[in-house]
GROMACS .gro file of C-alpha atoms in nm:
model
  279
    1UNK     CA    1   0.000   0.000   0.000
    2UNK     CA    2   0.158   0.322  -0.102
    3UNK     CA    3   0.132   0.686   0.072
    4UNK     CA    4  -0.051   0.811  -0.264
    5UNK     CA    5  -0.348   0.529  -0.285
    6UNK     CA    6  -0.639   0.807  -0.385
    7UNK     CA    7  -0.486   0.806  -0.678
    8UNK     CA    8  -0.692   0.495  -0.753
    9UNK     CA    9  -0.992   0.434  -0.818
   10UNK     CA   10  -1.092   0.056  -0.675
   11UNK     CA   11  -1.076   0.026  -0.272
   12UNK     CA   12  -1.137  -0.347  -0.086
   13UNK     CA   13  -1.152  -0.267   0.304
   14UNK     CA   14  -1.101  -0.549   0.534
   15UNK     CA   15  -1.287  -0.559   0.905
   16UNK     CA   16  -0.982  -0.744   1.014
   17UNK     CA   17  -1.084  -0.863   1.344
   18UNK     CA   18  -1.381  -1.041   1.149
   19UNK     CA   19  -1.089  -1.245   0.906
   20UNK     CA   20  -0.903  -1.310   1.244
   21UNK     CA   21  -1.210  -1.487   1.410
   22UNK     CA   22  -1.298  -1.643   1.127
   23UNK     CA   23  -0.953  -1.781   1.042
   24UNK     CA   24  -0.882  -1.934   1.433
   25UNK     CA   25  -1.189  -2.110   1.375
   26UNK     CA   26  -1.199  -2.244   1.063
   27UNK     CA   27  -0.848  -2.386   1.138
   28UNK     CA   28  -0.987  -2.511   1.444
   29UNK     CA   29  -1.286  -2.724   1.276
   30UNK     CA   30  -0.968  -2.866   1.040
   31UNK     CA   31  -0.797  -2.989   1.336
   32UNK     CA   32  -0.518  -2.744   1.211
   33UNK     CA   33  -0.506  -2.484   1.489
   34UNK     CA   34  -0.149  -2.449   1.406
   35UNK     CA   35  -0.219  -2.331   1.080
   36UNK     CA   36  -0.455  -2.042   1.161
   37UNK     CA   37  -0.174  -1.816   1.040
   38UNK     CA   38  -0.199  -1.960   0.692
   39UNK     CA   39  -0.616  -1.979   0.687
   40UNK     CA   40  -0.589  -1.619   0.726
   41UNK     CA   41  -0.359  -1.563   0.426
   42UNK     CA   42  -0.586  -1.720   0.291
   43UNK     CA   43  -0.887  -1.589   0.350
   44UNK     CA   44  -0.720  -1.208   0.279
   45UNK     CA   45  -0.610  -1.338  -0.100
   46UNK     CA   46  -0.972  -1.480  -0.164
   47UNK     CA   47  -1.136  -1.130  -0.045
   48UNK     CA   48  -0.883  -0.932  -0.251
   49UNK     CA   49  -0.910  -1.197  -0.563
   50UNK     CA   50  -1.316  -1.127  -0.576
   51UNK     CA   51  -1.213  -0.744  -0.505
   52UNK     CA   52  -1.036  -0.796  -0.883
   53UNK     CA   53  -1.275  -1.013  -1.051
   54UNK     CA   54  -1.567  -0.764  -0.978
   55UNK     CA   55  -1.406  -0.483  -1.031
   56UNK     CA   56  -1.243  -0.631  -1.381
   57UNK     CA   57  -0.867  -0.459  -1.273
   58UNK     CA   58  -0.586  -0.571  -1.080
   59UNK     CA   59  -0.548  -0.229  -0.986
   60UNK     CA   60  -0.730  -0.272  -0.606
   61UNK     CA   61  -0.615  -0.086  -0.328
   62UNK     CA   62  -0.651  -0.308   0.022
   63UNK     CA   63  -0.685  -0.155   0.359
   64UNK     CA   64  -0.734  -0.404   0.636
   65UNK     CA   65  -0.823  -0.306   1.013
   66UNK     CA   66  -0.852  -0.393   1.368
   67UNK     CA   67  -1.034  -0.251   1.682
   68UNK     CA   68  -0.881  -0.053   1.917
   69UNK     CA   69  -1.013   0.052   2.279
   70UNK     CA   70  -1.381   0.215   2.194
   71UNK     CA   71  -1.433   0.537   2.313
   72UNK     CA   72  -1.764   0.400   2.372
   73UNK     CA   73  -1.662   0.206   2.681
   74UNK     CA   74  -1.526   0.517   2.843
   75UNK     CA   75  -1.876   0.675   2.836
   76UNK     CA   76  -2.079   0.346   2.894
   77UNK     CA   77  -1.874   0.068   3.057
   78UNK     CA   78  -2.179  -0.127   3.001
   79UNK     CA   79  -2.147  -0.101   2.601
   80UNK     CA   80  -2.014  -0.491   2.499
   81UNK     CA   81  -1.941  -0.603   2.873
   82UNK     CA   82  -2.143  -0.921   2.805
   83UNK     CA   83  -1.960  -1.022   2.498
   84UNK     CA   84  -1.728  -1.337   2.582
   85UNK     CA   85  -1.328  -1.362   2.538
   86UNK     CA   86  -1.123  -1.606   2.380
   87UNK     CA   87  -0.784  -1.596   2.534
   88UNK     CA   88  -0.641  -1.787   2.226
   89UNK     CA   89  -0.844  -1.548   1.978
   90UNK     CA   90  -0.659  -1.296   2.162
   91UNK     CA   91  -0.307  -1.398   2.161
   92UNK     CA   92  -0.372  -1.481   1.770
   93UNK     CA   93  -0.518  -1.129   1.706
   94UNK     CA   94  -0.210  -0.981   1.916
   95UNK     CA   95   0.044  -1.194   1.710
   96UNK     CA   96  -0.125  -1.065   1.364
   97UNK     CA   97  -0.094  -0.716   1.474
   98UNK     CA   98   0.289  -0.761   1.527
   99UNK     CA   99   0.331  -0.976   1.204
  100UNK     CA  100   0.135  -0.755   0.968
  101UNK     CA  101   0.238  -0.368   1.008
  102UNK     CA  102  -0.027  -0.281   0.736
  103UNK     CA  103  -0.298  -0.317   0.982
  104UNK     CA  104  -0.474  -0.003   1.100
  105UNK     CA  105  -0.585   0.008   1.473
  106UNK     CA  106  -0.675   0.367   1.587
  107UNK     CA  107  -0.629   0.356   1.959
  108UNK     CA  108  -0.990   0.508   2.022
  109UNK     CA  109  -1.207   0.338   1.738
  110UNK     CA  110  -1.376   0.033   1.668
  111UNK     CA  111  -1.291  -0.096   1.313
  112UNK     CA  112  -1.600  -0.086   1.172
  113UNK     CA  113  -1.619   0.332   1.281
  114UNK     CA  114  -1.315   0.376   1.083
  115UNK     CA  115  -1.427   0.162   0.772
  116UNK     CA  116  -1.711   0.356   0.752
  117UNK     CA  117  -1.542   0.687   0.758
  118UNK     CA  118  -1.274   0.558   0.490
  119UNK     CA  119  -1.583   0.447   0.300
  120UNK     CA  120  -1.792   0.763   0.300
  121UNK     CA  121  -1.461   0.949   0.194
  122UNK     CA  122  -1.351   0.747  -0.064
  123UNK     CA  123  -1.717   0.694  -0.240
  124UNK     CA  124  -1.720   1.079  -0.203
  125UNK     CA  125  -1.387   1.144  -0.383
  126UNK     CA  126  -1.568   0.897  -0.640
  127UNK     CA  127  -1.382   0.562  -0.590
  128UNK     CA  128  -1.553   0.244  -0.548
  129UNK     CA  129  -1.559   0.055  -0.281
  130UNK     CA  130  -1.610  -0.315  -0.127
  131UNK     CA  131  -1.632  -0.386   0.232
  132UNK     CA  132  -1.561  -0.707   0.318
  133UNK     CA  133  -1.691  -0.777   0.706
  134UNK     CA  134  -1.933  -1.050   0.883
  135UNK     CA  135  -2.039  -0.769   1.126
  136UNK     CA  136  -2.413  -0.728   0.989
  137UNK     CA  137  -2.422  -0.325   1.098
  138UNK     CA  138  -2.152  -0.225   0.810
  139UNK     CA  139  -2.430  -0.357   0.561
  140UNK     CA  140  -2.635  -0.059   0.633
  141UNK     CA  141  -2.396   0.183   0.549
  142UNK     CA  142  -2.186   0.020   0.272
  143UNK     CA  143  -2.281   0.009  -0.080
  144UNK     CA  144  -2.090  -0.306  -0.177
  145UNK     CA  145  -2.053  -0.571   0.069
  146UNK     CA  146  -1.964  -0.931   0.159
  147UNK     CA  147  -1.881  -1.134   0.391
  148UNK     CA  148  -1.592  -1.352   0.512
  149UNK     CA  149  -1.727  -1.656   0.306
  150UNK     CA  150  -1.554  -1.850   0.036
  151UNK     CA  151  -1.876  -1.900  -0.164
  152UNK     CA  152  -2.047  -1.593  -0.042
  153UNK     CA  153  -2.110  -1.302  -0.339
  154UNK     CA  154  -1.990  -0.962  -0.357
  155UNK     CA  155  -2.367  -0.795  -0.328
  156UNK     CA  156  -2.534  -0.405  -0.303
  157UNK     CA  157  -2.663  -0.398   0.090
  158UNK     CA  158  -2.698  -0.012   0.168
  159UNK     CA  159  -3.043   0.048   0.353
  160UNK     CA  160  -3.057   0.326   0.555
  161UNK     CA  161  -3.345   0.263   0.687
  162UNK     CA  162  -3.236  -0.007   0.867
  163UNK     CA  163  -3.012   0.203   1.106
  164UNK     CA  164  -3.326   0.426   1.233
  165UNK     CA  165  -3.490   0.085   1.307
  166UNK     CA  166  -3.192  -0.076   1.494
  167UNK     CA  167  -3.179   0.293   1.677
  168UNK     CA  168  -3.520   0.206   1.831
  169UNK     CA  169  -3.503  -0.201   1.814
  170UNK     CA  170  -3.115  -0.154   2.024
  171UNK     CA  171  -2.887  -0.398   1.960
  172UNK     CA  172  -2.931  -0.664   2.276
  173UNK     CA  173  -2.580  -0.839   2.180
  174UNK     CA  174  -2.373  -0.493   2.161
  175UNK     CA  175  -2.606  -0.399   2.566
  176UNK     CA  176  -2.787  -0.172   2.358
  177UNK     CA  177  -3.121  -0.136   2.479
  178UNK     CA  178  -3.279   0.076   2.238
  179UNK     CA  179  -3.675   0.117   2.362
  180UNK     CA  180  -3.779  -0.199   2.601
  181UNK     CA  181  -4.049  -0.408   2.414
  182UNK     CA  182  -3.982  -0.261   2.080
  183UNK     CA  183  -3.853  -0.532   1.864
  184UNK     CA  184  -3.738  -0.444   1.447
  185UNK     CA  185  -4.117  -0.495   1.345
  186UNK     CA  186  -4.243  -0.266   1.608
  187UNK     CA  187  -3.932  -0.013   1.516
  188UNK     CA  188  -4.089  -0.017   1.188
  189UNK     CA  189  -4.482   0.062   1.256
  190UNK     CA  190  -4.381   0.339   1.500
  191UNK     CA  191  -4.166   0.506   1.255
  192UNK     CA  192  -4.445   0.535   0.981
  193UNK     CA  193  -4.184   0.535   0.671
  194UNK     CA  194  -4.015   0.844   0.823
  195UNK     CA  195  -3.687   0.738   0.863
  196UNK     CA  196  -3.536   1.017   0.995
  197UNK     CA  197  -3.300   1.150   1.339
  198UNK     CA  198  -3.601   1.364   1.390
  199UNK     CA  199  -3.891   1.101   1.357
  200UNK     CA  200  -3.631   0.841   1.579
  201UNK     CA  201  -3.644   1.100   1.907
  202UNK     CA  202  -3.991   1.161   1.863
  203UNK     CA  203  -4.065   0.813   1.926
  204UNK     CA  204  -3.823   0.738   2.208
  205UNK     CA  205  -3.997   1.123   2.347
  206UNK     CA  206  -4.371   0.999   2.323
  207UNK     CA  207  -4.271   0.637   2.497
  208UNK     CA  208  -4.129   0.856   2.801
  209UNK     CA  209  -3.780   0.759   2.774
  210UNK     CA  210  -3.551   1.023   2.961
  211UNK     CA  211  -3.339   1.246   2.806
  212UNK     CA  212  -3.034   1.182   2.864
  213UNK     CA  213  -3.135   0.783   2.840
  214UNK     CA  214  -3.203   0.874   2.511
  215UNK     CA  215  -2.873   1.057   2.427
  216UNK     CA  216  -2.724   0.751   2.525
  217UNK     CA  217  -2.898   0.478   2.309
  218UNK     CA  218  -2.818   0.718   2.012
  219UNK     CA  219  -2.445   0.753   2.089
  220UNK     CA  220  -2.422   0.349   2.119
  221UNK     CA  221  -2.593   0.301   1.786
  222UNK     CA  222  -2.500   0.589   1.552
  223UNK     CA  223  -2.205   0.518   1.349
  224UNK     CA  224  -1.889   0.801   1.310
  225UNK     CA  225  -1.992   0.958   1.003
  226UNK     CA  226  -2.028   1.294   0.849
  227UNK     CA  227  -2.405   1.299   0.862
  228UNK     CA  228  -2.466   1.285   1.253
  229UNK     CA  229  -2.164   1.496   1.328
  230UNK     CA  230  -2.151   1.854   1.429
  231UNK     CA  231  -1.823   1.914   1.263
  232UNK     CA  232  -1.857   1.758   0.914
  233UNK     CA  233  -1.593   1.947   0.752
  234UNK     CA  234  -1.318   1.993   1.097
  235UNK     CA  235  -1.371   1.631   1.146
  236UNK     CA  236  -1.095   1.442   1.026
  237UNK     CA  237  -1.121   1.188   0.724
  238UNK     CA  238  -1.060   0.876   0.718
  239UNK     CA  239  -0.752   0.845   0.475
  240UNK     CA  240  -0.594   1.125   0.643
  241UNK     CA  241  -0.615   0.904   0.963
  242UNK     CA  242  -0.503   0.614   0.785
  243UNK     CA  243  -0.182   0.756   0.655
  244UNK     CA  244  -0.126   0.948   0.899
  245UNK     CA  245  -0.005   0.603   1.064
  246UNK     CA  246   0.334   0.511   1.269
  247UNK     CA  247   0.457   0.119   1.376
  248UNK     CA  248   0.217  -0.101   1.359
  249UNK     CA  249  -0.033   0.062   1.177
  250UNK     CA  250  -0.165   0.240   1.488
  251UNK     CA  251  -0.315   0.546   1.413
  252UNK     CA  252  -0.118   0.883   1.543
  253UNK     CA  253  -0.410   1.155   1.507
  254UNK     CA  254  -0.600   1.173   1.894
  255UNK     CA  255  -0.702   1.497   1.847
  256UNK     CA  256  -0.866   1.440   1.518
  257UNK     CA  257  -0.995   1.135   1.655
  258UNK     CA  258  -1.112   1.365   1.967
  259UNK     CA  259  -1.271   1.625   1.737
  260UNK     CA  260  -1.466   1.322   1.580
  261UNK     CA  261  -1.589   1.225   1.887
  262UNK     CA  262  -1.693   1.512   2.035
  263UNK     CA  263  -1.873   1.625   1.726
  264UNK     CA  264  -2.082   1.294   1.726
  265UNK     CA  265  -2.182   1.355   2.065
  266UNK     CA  266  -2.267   1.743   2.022
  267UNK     CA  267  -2.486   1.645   1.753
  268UNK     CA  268  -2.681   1.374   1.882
  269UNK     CA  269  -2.718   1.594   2.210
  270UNK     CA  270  -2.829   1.865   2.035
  271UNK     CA  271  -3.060   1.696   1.805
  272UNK     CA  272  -3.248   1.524   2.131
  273UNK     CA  273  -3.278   1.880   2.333
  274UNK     CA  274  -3.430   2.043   2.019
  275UNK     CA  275  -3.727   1.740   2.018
  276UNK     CA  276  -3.763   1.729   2.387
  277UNK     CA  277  -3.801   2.060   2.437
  278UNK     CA  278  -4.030   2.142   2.155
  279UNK     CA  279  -4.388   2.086   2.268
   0.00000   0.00000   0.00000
């Protein structure tokens, strides 16, 4: 990967922790633990081979990334805490980290918040992107997408609808509660085809959630992107970040990364107060 990659015009982005997982597993189901290592190589060449094919160049620029301690969990310890560790997965991931310095892992973002910046600024500058990730939430806000499947297809999966839904619905295996009782079907009834911030508050407002409870399922859900930040244009971009890289890829921009955050938050908290306090 070279300093100058907007030159091109074809972009595969790897959710990295997803290919790790998947690779420690599938070795393990072989009986070949030992060969995780090589599983993942593997499973990075058959991503970046379909990358080619549907693009129809070899000319494909790859970015792959890994989580690093979410700002989230600073806020909301909560946000996660039920999610299970593999020791093994763990000294795997830490051991692919130190073996590949072309991984990116921003000390303050999850993977899938920086993927989805690098994806709204490269399919802004007009490049075209896949994102290749088994984490079902970067479906809603990529336009190409697939998952880390041998026979699965390269396929179109933006809905942005189904963002405002999860917003109300939560996300029970992330401890995000969204609304008690309101399931995705519900979500969808109460929103009344206006998928909108706006129309989102309203609902969580007329169902009697608190304020700041409210500011807080929104923060959990909404991804780090231009649209629900206060600072579109101060906020940093994603290929900046990515470049802007030293060792093993970790990213060496915190007050961007702060700026990002803080913008996020101002908006969503601003966005709440306005509905609440309108009668």
């Amino acid at each position: 990967m070279t300093s100058n990659a907007m030159t091109s015009t074809h972009f595969a982005l790897l959710d990295y922790d997803g290919f790790v997982c998947k690779a420690f597993f599938a070795a393990m189901a072989r009986g070949e633990i030992d060969n995780a290592e090589n599983v993942l190589l593997e499973l990075t060449e058959i991503a970046i081979q379909k990358a080619k094919d549907f693009f129809e160049t070899d000319d494909v620029e790859v970015f792959k990334f890994m989580s690093g301690h979410s700002w989230k969990k600073d806020l909301y310890p909560e946000y996660k805490a039920k999610r299970k560790r593999n020791a093994y997965i763990r000294d795997f991931r830490d051991y692919t980290l130190a073996s590949q310095p072309d991984i990116f892992r921003p000390e303050r973002l999850e993977a899938d918040e920086l993927i989805i910046l690098m994806h709204d600024e490269l399919v802004e500058a007009g490049k075209q992107v896949i994102v290749f990730s088994d984490d079902k939430d970067l479906k809603y806000y990529s336009k190409l997408h697939c998952g880390i499947n041998v026979e699965q297809e390269i396929e179109p999966t933006l809905s942005n609808n189904e963002l405002y839904i999860q917003l109300l619905a939560g996300d029970k295996e992330d401890c995000i509660t969204g609304i008690p009782k309101v399931g995705s079907k519900t979500a969808v009834k109460l929103l009344e085809d206006e998928y909108t911030i706006e129309k989102v508050i309203q609902v969580y407002k007329e169902k009697g959630i608190d304020l700041d409870e409210c500011i807080k399922q929104l923060v959990l859900t909404i991804p780090m992107a231009k649209q629900f930040n206060d600072n579109p244009y101060d906020m940093y971009t994603a290929y900046s970040l990515v470049v802007s890289r030293q060792g093993n890829g970790e990213a060496n921009n915190n007050d961007a990364i702060d700026r990002s955050i803080e913008g996020l938050v101002k908006y969503i908290s601003n966005k709440v107060t306005e509905v609440y306090t309108n009668a």
